[in-house]
Short mmCIF file of C-alpha atoms and ligand atoms in Angstrom, two decimals:
data_model
loop_
_atom_site.label_atom_id
_atom_site.label_comp_id
_atom_site.label_asym_id
_atom_site.label_seq_id
_atom_site.Cartn_x
_atom_site.Cartn_y
_atom_site.Cartn_z
CA MET B 1 0.02 -0.19 0.09
CA ILE B 2 1.39 3.11 -1.22
CA GLN B 3 0.37 6.59 0.86
CA THR B 4 1.58 10.17 0.08
CA HIS B 5 1.93 12.62 2.49
CA ALA B 6 3.00 16.54 2.38
CA ALA B 7 5.65 16.47 5.10
CA ILE B 8 8.83 18.35 6.60
CA VAL B 9 12.00 16.34 6.90
CA LEU B 10 13.28 15.91 10.28
CA ARG B 11 16.30 13.85 10.74
CA PRO B 12 18.10 11.79 8.33
CA SER B 13 20.44 9.12 9.57
CA PRO B 14 22.50 6.97 7.95
CA PHE B 15 21.47 3.47 7.49
CA GLN B 16 23.17 0.16 6.10
CA GLU B 17 24.07 -0.15 2.49
CA GLY B 18 24.17 3.68 1.73
CA GLY B 19 20.57 4.24 2.83
CA LEU B 20 18.90 6.48 5.19
CA VAL B 21 16.06 6.29 7.91
CA VAL B 22 14.40 9.70 7.62
CA SER B 23 11.95 10.93 10.05
CA PHE B 24 9.00 13.01 8.87
CA LEU B 25 6.82 15.60 10.07
CA THR B 26 3.13 15.02 8.29
CA GLU B 27 0.75 17.87 7.53
CA HIS B 28 -1.15 15.98 10.15
CA GLY B 29 1.67 16.90 12.63
CA GLU B 30 2.22 12.95 12.89
CA ARG B 31 5.78 11.76 13.04
CA LEU B 32 6.74 8.92 10.40
CA VAL B 33 9.82 7.07 9.84
CA GLY B 34 10.82 5.69 6.24
CA LEU B 35 13.88 3.87 4.96
CA ALA B 36 15.13 5.57 1.86
CA LYS B 37 17.35 3.06 0.19
CA GLY B 38 20.51 4.04 -1.67
CA ALA B 39 19.80 7.88 -0.75
CA LYS B 40 23.31 8.67 0.11
CA GLN B 41 24.81 7.05 -3.39
CA PRO B 42 25.68 9.81 -5.79
CA SER B 43 23.62 8.67 -7.97
CA ALA B 44 20.86 8.83 -6.10
CA LYS B 45 19.07 12.34 -7.50
CA TRP B 46 16.74 12.46 -4.14
CA VAL B 47 19.46 12.92 -2.07
CA SER B 48 19.03 16.41 -1.58
CA ASN B 49 15.52 16.02 -0.79
CA PHE B 50 16.24 14.58 2.68
CA GLU B 51 17.59 17.71 4.26
CA PRO B 52 16.32 18.78 7.44
CA LEU B 53 13.32 21.20 7.36
CA GLY B 54 12.61 20.62 3.62
CA LEU B 55 9.06 20.51 2.55
CA VAL B 56 8.30 17.39 0.45
CA ASN B 57 5.76 15.36 -1.05
CA VAL B 58 6.76 11.93 0.25
CA SER B 59 5.45 8.63 -0.45
CA PHE B 60 5.75 5.27 1.79
CA PHE B 61 5.16 1.84 0.79
CA GLY B 62 4.75 -0.56 3.66
CA LYS B 63 1.68 -2.10 6.01
CA GLU B 64 0.22 -0.06 8.45
CA GLN B 65 1.63 -1.65 11.68
CA VAL B 66 5.35 -2.06 10.37
CA GLU B 67 7.96 0.23 12.18
CA VAL B 68 9.81 1.63 8.98
CA ARG B 69 8.14 2.08 5.84
CA ARG B 70 9.95 2.33 2.72
CA VAL B 71 10.06 5.78 1.10
CA THR B 72 9.37 5.33 -2.74
CA ARG B 73 9.41 8.92 -3.91
CA CYS B 74 10.17 12.38 -2.14
CA GLU B 75 9.90 15.62 -4.12
CA LEU B 76 11.35 18.63 -2.51
CA VAL B 77 8.60 21.74 -2.65
CA HIS B 78 10.71 24.03 -0.27
CA SER B 79 14.12 24.22 1.45
CA PRO B 80 14.72 26.95 4.22
CA LEU B 81 18.57 26.18 3.81
CA VAL B 82 20.22 29.10 2.66
CA LEU B 83 23.69 28.16 1.14
CA GLY B 84 26.62 29.56 3.47
CA HIS B 85 24.56 31.07 6.20
CA LEU B 86 25.92 29.39 9.05
CA GLU B 87 23.31 30.97 11.89
CA SER B 88 20.43 29.87 9.88
CA ASN B 89 21.30 26.32 9.25
CA LEU B 90 22.44 25.72 12.96
CA VAL B 91 18.86 26.82 13.80
CA VAL B 92 17.26 24.63 11.28
CA ALA B 93 19.11 21.84 12.75
CA CYS B 94 17.90 22.82 16.22
CA LEU B 95 14.55 23.11 15.17
CA ALA B 96 14.23 19.74 13.31
CA ASP B 97 16.05 18.07 16.41
CA VAL B 98 13.33 19.58 18.74
CA PHE B 99 10.56 18.85 16.47
CA ASP B 100 11.85 15.05 16.11
CA ARG B 101 11.71 14.59 19.75
CA VAL B 102 8.25 16.42 20.39
CA ALA B 103 6.13 14.50 17.19
CA ARG B 104 4.94 11.07 18.02
CA GLU B 105 3.83 8.41 15.69
CA GLY B 106 0.47 7.78 16.09
CA VAL B 107 -0.51 11.01 17.41
CA GLU B 108 -1.68 13.78 15.13
CA ASP B 109 -0.99 17.68 16.18
CA PRO B 110 -1.43 19.69 13.22
CA ARG B 111 -0.13 22.69 15.24
CA LEU B 112 3.51 21.17 15.01
CA PHE B 113 3.05 21.21 11.19
CA ARG B 114 1.75 24.68 11.09
CA LEU B 115 4.33 26.16 13.52
CA LEU B 116 7.40 24.13 11.85
CA SER B 117 6.45 25.07 8.33
CA ALA B 118 5.73 29.03 9.36
CA CYS B 119 9.26 28.84 10.94
CA ALA B 120 10.90 27.34 7.99
CA ARG B 121 9.30 29.90 5.42
CA ALA B 122 10.34 32.57 7.99
CA LEU B 123 14.27 31.15 7.74
CA LYS B 124 14.24 31.36 4.12
CA ALA B 125 12.90 34.87 3.95
CA LYS B 126 14.98 36.40 6.99
CA PRO B 127 18.13 34.34 7.53
CA ASP B 128 19.51 36.91 9.43
CA GLN B 129 16.76 36.82 11.78
CA ALA B 130 17.46 32.82 12.56
CA MET B 131 17.83 33.34 16.11
CA ALA B 132 14.14 35.13 16.75
CA ILE B 133 12.81 32.61 14.73
CA LEU B 134 14.11 29.92 16.70
CA ALA B 135 13.32 31.57 19.88
CA TYR B 136 9.39 31.97 18.48
CA GLY B 137 9.42 28.23 17.60
CA GLU B 138 10.69 27.12 21.19
CA HIS B 139 8.04 29.55 22.67
CA TRP B 140 5.22 28.23 20.75
CA LEU B 141 6.55 24.52 20.89
CA LEU B 142 6.36 24.82 24.82
CA HIS B 143 2.80 25.99 24.46
CA CYS B 144 2.04 22.75 22.22
CA LEU B 145 3.73 20.43 25.05
CA GLY B 146 1.15 22.00 27.63
CA VAL B 147 3.77 23.59 29.98
CA LEU B 148 3.79 27.35 29.21
CA PRO B 149 0.62 28.78 30.72
CA HIS B 150 -0.43 32.14 29.43
CA PRO B 151 1.55 35.10 30.84
CA ARG B 152 -1.39 37.37 31.39
CA LEU B 153 -2.16 36.63 35.07
CA CYS B 154 0.23 35.17 37.72
CA GLY B 155 -0.22 31.78 38.10
CA LEU B 156 0.08 31.81 41.99
CA CYS B 157 -1.86 34.61 43.13
CA GLY B 158 -3.93 35.63 39.52
CA ASN B 159 -2.47 39.42 39.66
CA GLY B 160 -2.52 40.72 36.03
CA GLU B 161 -0.66 44.14 36.84
CA ALA B 162 2.57 43.21 38.82
CA PRO B 163 5.58 42.35 36.51
CA LEU B 164 6.40 38.63 36.31
CA VAL B 165 9.76 37.72 38.00
CA LEU B 166 10.02 33.66 37.36
CA LEU B 167 8.58 30.75 35.53
CA THR B 168 8.13 27.97 37.86
CA ASP B 169 6.88 24.19 37.12
CA GLU B 170 4.07 24.36 39.80
CA HIS B 171 2.47 27.76 39.19
CA GLY B 172 3.71 28.95 35.68
CA TRP B 173 4.46 32.56 35.68
CA ARG B 174 4.80 34.15 38.99
CA CYS B 175 4.58 37.94 39.82
CA ALA B 176 6.57 40.42 42.16
CA ALA B 177 3.18 40.85 44.30
CA CYS B 178 3.51 37.49 45.63
CA THR B 179 7.09 36.26 45.17
CA PRO B 180 9.96 38.16 46.71
CA VAL B 181 12.83 37.26 44.60
CA ASP B 182 16.32 38.50 44.72
CA PRO B 183 16.19 41.29 42.13
CA ARG B 184 19.49 39.34 40.13
CA GLU B 185 17.42 36.32 39.69
CA ALA B 186 13.90 38.05 38.77
CA PHE B 187 12.97 38.80 35.14
CA PRO B 188 14.28 42.50 34.36
CA PRO B 189 10.80 44.82 33.63
CA GLY B 190 9.45 43.96 30.32
CA ALA B 191 8.97 40.14 30.41
CA ARG B 192 5.13 40.17 30.05
CA GLU B 193 5.39 42.62 27.25
CA HIS B 194 7.89 40.37 25.42
CA LEU B 195 5.97 37.51 26.00
CA ARG B 196 2.62 39.27 24.59
CA LEU B 197 4.81 40.15 21.34
CA LEU B 198 5.88 36.46 20.83
CA ARG B 199 2.19 35.52 21.39
CA THR B 200 0.97 37.70 18.68
CA CYS B 201 3.38 38.28 16.10
CA THR B 202 4.12 36.12 12.87
CA ALA B 203 7.27 34.07 12.82
CA GLU B 204 8.74 36.66 10.26
CA GLU B 205 7.95 39.25 12.85
CA ALA B 206 9.67 37.56 15.75
CA PRO B 207 10.89 39.81 18.17
CA ASP B 208 14.88 40.15 18.81
CA PRO B 209 15.63 37.73 21.37
CA GLU B 210 18.62 39.77 22.58
CA GLY B 211 16.76 43.16 22.14
CA SER B 212 16.21 43.73 26.11
CA PRO B 213 17.48 42.28 29.27
CA ALA B 214 14.11 41.27 29.40
CA ALA B 215 13.86 39.38 26.04
CA ARG B 216 17.40 37.82 26.87
CA ALA B 217 16.16 36.60 30.31
CA VAL B 218 12.74 35.10 28.88
CA THR B 219 14.42 33.50 25.69
CA ARG B 220 17.03 31.90 27.96
CA VAL B 221 14.43 30.66 30.41
CA LEU B 222 12.35 28.80 27.73
CA ARG B 223 14.85 27.51 25.95
CA ASP B 224 16.52 25.94 29.28
CA ARG B 225 12.82 24.70 29.99
CA LEU B 226 12.34 23.03 26.60
CA ARG B 227 15.75 21.37 26.85
CA ARG B 228 14.98 20.13 30.16
CA GLU B 229 11.58 18.68 28.70
CA LEU B 230 13.28 17.39 25.75
CA ASP B 231 16.28 15.80 27.43
CA GLY B 232 18.96 17.98 25.83
CA PRO B 233 18.81 17.95 22.21
CA ARG B 234 22.60 17.81 21.01
CA SER B 235 22.02 20.39 18.15
CA TYR B 236 22.08 23.09 20.71
CA GLU B 237 25.59 22.20 21.74
CA VAL B 238 26.77 22.83 18.52
CA LEU B 239 24.71 26.19 18.01
CA GLU B 240 26.13 27.37 21.43
CA ARG B 241 29.63 26.47 20.83
CA LEU B 242 29.72 28.63 17.51
CA LEU B 243 27.37 31.51 18.37
CA LEU B 244 26.65 31.98 21.87
ZN1 ZN X 1 1.57 36.75 42.04
#
């Protein structure tokens, strides 16, 4: 049985005899894995179609319940990669890595596909904004995972006016009115405003993650939270070594 999906390539891993095992995020937001035989041989003209975050039309052959289907066809529709743009291409690797860990086989979450394709399009259009697009993706991914409460009200006391000072596992965002914190450990003023921007902008308009002390602090806390949730994706270590 052959099934065809619009999908985004997540992670290609080498497999025996020059093949690749490739994970995809389908348009329905489900993770599917396929074996592309001979994909790494130079003669295979589809090799470039398995780059992370490429939007493809992919056909699988295989029974419903087998673990690895065979990829019979893969056409590239859109690639976010910008030749020679190190920062943007590292962000592509990080996003592919985290979505590969969040998406599940047998579970459909169309929000994941919408979010990742928005990030991929924005990366192609604005590669110089790659770090802003990464922070945007991380923020919404935490939301999809259900671990990021709305920042409008403090999660402990319900105050909507006092500045947010912390993100906690038990109560989410907490405010200065109920939570005494050493000022050196609290968010600088403007955290709620930065979060509001993240919630209302598009991926291409994502605010500068280093644009203010509050933006920097929020970006760091959200990234740490996501990495903890996903058990430390390796791609971030490369990004940090090279850029941060
Ligand atoms: Zn409070």
